[in-house]
Coordinates of C-alpha atoms in Angstrom, one line a residue:
X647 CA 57.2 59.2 23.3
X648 CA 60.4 61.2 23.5
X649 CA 63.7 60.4 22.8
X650 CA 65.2 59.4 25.7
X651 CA 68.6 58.1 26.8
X652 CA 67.7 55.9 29.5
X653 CA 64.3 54.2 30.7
X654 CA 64.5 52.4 33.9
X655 CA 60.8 50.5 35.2
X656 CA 60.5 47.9 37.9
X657 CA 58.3 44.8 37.0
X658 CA 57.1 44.5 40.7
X659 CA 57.0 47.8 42.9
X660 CA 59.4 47.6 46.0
X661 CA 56.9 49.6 48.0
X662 CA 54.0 48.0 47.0
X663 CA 54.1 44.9 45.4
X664 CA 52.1 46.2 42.4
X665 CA 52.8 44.8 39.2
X666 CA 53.5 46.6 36.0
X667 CA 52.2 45.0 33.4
X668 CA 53.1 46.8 30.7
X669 CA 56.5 46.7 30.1
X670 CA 56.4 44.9 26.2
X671 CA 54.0 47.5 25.6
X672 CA 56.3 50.6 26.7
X673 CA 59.5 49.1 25.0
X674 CA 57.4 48.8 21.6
X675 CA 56.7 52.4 22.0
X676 CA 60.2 53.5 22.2
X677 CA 61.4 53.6 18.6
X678 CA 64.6 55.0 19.7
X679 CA 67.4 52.0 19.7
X680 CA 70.0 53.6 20.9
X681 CA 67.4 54.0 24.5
X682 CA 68.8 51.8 27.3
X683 CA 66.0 50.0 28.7
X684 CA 66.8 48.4 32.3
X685 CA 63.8 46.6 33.9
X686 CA 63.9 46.3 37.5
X687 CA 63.1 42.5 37.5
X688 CA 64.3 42.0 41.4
X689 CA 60.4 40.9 42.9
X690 CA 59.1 39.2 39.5
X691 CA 61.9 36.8 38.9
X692 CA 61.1 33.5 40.1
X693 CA 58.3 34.7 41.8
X694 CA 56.0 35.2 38.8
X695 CA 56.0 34.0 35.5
X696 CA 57.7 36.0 32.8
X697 CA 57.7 36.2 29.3
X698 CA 59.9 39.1 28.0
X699 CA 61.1 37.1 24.6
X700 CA 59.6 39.9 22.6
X701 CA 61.9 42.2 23.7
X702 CA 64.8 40.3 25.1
X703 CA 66.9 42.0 22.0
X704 CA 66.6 45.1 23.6
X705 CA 66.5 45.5 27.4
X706 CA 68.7 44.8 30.3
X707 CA 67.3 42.9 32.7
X708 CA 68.7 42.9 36.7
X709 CA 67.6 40.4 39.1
X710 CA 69.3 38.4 42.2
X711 CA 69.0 35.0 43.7
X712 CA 67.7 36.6 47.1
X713 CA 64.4 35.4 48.4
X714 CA 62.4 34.0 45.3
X715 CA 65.2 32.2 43.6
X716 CA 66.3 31.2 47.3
X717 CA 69.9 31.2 46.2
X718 CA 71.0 33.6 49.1
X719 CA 72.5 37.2 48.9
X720 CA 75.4 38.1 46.7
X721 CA 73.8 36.3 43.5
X722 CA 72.9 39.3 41.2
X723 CA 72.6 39.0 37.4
X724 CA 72.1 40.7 34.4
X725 CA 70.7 40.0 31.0
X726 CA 72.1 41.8 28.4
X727 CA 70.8 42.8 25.0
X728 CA 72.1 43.0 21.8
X729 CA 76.1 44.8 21.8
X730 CA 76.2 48.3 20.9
X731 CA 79.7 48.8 21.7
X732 CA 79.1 50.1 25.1
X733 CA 82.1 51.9 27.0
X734 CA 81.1 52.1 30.6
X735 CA 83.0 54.6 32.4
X736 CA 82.8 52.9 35.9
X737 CA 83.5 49.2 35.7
X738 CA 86.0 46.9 36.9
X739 CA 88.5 44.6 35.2
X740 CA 86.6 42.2 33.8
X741 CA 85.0 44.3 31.8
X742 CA 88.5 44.1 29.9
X743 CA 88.6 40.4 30.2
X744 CA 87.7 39.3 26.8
X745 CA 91.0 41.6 25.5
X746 CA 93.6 40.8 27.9
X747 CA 95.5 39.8 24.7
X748 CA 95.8 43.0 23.0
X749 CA 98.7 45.3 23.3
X750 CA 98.6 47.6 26.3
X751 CA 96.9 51.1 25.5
X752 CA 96.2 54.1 27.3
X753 CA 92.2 53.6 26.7
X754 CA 90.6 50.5 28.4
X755 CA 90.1 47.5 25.5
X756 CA 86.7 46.6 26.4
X757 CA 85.1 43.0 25.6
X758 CA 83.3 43.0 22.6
X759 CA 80.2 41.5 24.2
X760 CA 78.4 41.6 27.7
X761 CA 81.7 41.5 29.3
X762 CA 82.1 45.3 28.9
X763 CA 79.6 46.2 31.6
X764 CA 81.0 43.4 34.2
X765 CA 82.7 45.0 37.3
X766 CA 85.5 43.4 39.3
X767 CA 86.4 39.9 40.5
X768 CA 83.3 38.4 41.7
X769 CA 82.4 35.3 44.5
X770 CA 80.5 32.9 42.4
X771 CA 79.1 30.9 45.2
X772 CA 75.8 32.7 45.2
X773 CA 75.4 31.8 41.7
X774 CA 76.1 28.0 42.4
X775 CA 73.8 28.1 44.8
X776 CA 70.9 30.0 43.0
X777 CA 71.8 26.9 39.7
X778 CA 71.4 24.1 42.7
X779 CA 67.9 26.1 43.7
X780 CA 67.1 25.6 40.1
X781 CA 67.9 21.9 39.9
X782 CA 66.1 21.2 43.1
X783 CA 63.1 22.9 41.3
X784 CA 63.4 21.0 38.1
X785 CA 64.0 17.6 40.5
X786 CA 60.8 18.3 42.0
X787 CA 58.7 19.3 39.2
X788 CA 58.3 22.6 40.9
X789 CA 57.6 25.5 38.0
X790 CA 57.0 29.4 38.4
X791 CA 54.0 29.4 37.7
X792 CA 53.0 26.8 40.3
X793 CA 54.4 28.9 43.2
X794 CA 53.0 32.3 42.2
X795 CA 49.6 30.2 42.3
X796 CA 50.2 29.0 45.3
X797 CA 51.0 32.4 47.1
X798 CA 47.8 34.3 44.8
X799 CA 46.3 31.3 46.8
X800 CA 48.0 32.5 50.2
X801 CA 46.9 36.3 50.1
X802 CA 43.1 35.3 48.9
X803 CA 43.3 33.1 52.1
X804 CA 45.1 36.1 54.0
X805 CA 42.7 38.9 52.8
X806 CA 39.9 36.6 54.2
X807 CA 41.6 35.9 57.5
X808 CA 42.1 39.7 57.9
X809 CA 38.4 40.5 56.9
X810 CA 37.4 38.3 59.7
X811 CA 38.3 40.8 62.1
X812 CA 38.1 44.1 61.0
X813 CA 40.5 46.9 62.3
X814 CA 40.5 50.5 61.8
X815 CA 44.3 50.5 60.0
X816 CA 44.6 46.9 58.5
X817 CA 41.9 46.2 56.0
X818 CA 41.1 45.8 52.4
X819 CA 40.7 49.5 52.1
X820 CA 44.2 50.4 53.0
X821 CA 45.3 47.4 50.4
X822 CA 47.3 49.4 47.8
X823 CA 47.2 47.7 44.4
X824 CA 46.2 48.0 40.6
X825 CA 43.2 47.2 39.7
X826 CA 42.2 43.7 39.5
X827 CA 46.1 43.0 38.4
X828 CA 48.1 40.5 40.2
X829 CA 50.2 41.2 43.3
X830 CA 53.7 40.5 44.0
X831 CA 54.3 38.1 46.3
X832 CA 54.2 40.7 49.2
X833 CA 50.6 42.6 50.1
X834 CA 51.3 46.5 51.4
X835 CA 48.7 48.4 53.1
X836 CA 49.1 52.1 53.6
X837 CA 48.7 54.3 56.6
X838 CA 48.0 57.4 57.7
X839 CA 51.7 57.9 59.0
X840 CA 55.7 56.6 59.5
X841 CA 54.7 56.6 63.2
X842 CA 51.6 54.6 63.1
X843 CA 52.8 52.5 60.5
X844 CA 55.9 51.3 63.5
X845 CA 53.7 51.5 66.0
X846 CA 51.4 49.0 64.1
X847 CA 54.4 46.7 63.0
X848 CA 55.6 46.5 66.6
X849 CA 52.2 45.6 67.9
X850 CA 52.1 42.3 65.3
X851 CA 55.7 41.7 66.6
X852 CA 54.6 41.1 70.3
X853 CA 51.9 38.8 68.7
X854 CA 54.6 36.6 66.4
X855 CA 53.5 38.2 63.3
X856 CA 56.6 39.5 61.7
X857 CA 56.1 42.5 59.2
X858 CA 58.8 45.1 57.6
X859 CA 57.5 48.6 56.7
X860 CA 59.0 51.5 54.8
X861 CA 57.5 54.9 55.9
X862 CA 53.9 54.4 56.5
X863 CA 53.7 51.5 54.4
X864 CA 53.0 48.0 55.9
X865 CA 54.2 44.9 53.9
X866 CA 53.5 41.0 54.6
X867 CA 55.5 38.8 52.7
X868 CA 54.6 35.2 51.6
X869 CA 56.4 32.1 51.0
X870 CA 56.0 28.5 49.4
X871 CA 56.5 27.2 52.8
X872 CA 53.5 29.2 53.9
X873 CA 49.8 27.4 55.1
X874 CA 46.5 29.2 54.8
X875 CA 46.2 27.9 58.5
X876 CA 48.7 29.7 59.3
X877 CA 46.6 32.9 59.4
X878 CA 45.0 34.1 62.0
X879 CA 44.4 37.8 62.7
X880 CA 41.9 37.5 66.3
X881 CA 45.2 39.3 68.0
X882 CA 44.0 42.2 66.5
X883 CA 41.1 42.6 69.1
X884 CA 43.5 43.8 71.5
X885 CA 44.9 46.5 69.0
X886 CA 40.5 47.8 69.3

């Protein structure tokens, strides 16, 4: 392992919901500290369960309230690690919050703390809402864990559906994945092209089933408020 000066990994793949797994490992192996580590935490968090205490010292971690936390768009975070003095050179205002009491100079007085890398005035309504997600959560007795069992639950159910009626482009074959690891809580399937891969999605439109692709690959997304019996794939006998 090389010395780098930044290593940026997402925890859940955008484009395929495959899950990386090992991201304590890969920190542990970079003995460089001055390394900026940024995990890409934007499909794991609050979808899966996540322990990154080991190495909470020394990454940056990004996420947002949209869809898992439910909070809505707008409500991005970060976690910071341990201060190193960092002197952004884009950034807003804030990021000189914490010194607005020192004399005016010609160079910008950063915070000496997290505040350094914040931008410019900010809408904190998403964030309310993503802390009145959490409560409802908490309220209801309603942990990570349990949902991301209940969607592995969902795509076992899905899978099974899908396998009941097999079709040349949409099967377990074309499933992209890691292993036996866990999915995120999206399942992709690949295909052979951008055009079949729209001419597919808008065939499952005209049957209610709604889908988003990127290039040629397929994605179905799943949701607490999501049934088993919700799944039924016999409209794909017309696709034959």
């Amino acid at each position: 392992m090389r010395n780098y000066d930044l290593v940026f990994v997402s925890q859940v793949f955008y484009n395929s919901g495959v899950v990386f797994d090992g991201v304590v490992e890969l920190v542990s192996r970079l003995r460089e500290t001055n390394t900026l580590i940024v995990i890409d935490g934007y499909h794991g968090f609050m979808a899966m369960p996540i322990d990154l205490s080991a190495i909470a010292d020394r990454v940056f971690f990004l996420a947002g309230g949209y869809k898992y936390a439910q909070g809505g768009e707008g409500g991005c975070f970060a976690h910071v690690p341990t201060y190193r003095n960092w002197r952004p050179e884009f950034t807003g205002w804030y990021a000189e919050f914490g010194a607005l009491q020192a004399a005016r100079a010609e160079q910008v007085q950063y915070a000496s703390n997290g505040m350094s890398l914040a931008g410019a005035t900010m809408d904190f309504a998403p964030l309310y809402r993503m802390l009145a997600v959490m409560d409802l959560f908490q309220q209801q007795q309603l942990s990570v864990k349990q949902i991301h069992q209940h969607i592995q639950q969902l795509q076992q159910a899905f899978l099974q559906a899908l396998a009941r009626h097999p079709h040349p482009l949409l099967n377990a074959a074309r499933l992209l994945k890691n292993g036996d690891n866990p999915h995120g809580h999206f399942l992709t399937f690949e295909l052979d092209s951008p055009e079949q891969t729209a001419k597919l999605a808008t065939f499952l439109r005209e049957q209610h089933i709604l889908t988003d692709y990127r290039g040629n690959r397929l994605r179905f997304g799943f949701a607490l408020y999501h049934d088993p019996s919700d799944y039924d794939f016999s409209c794909l006998e017309k696709d034959l």
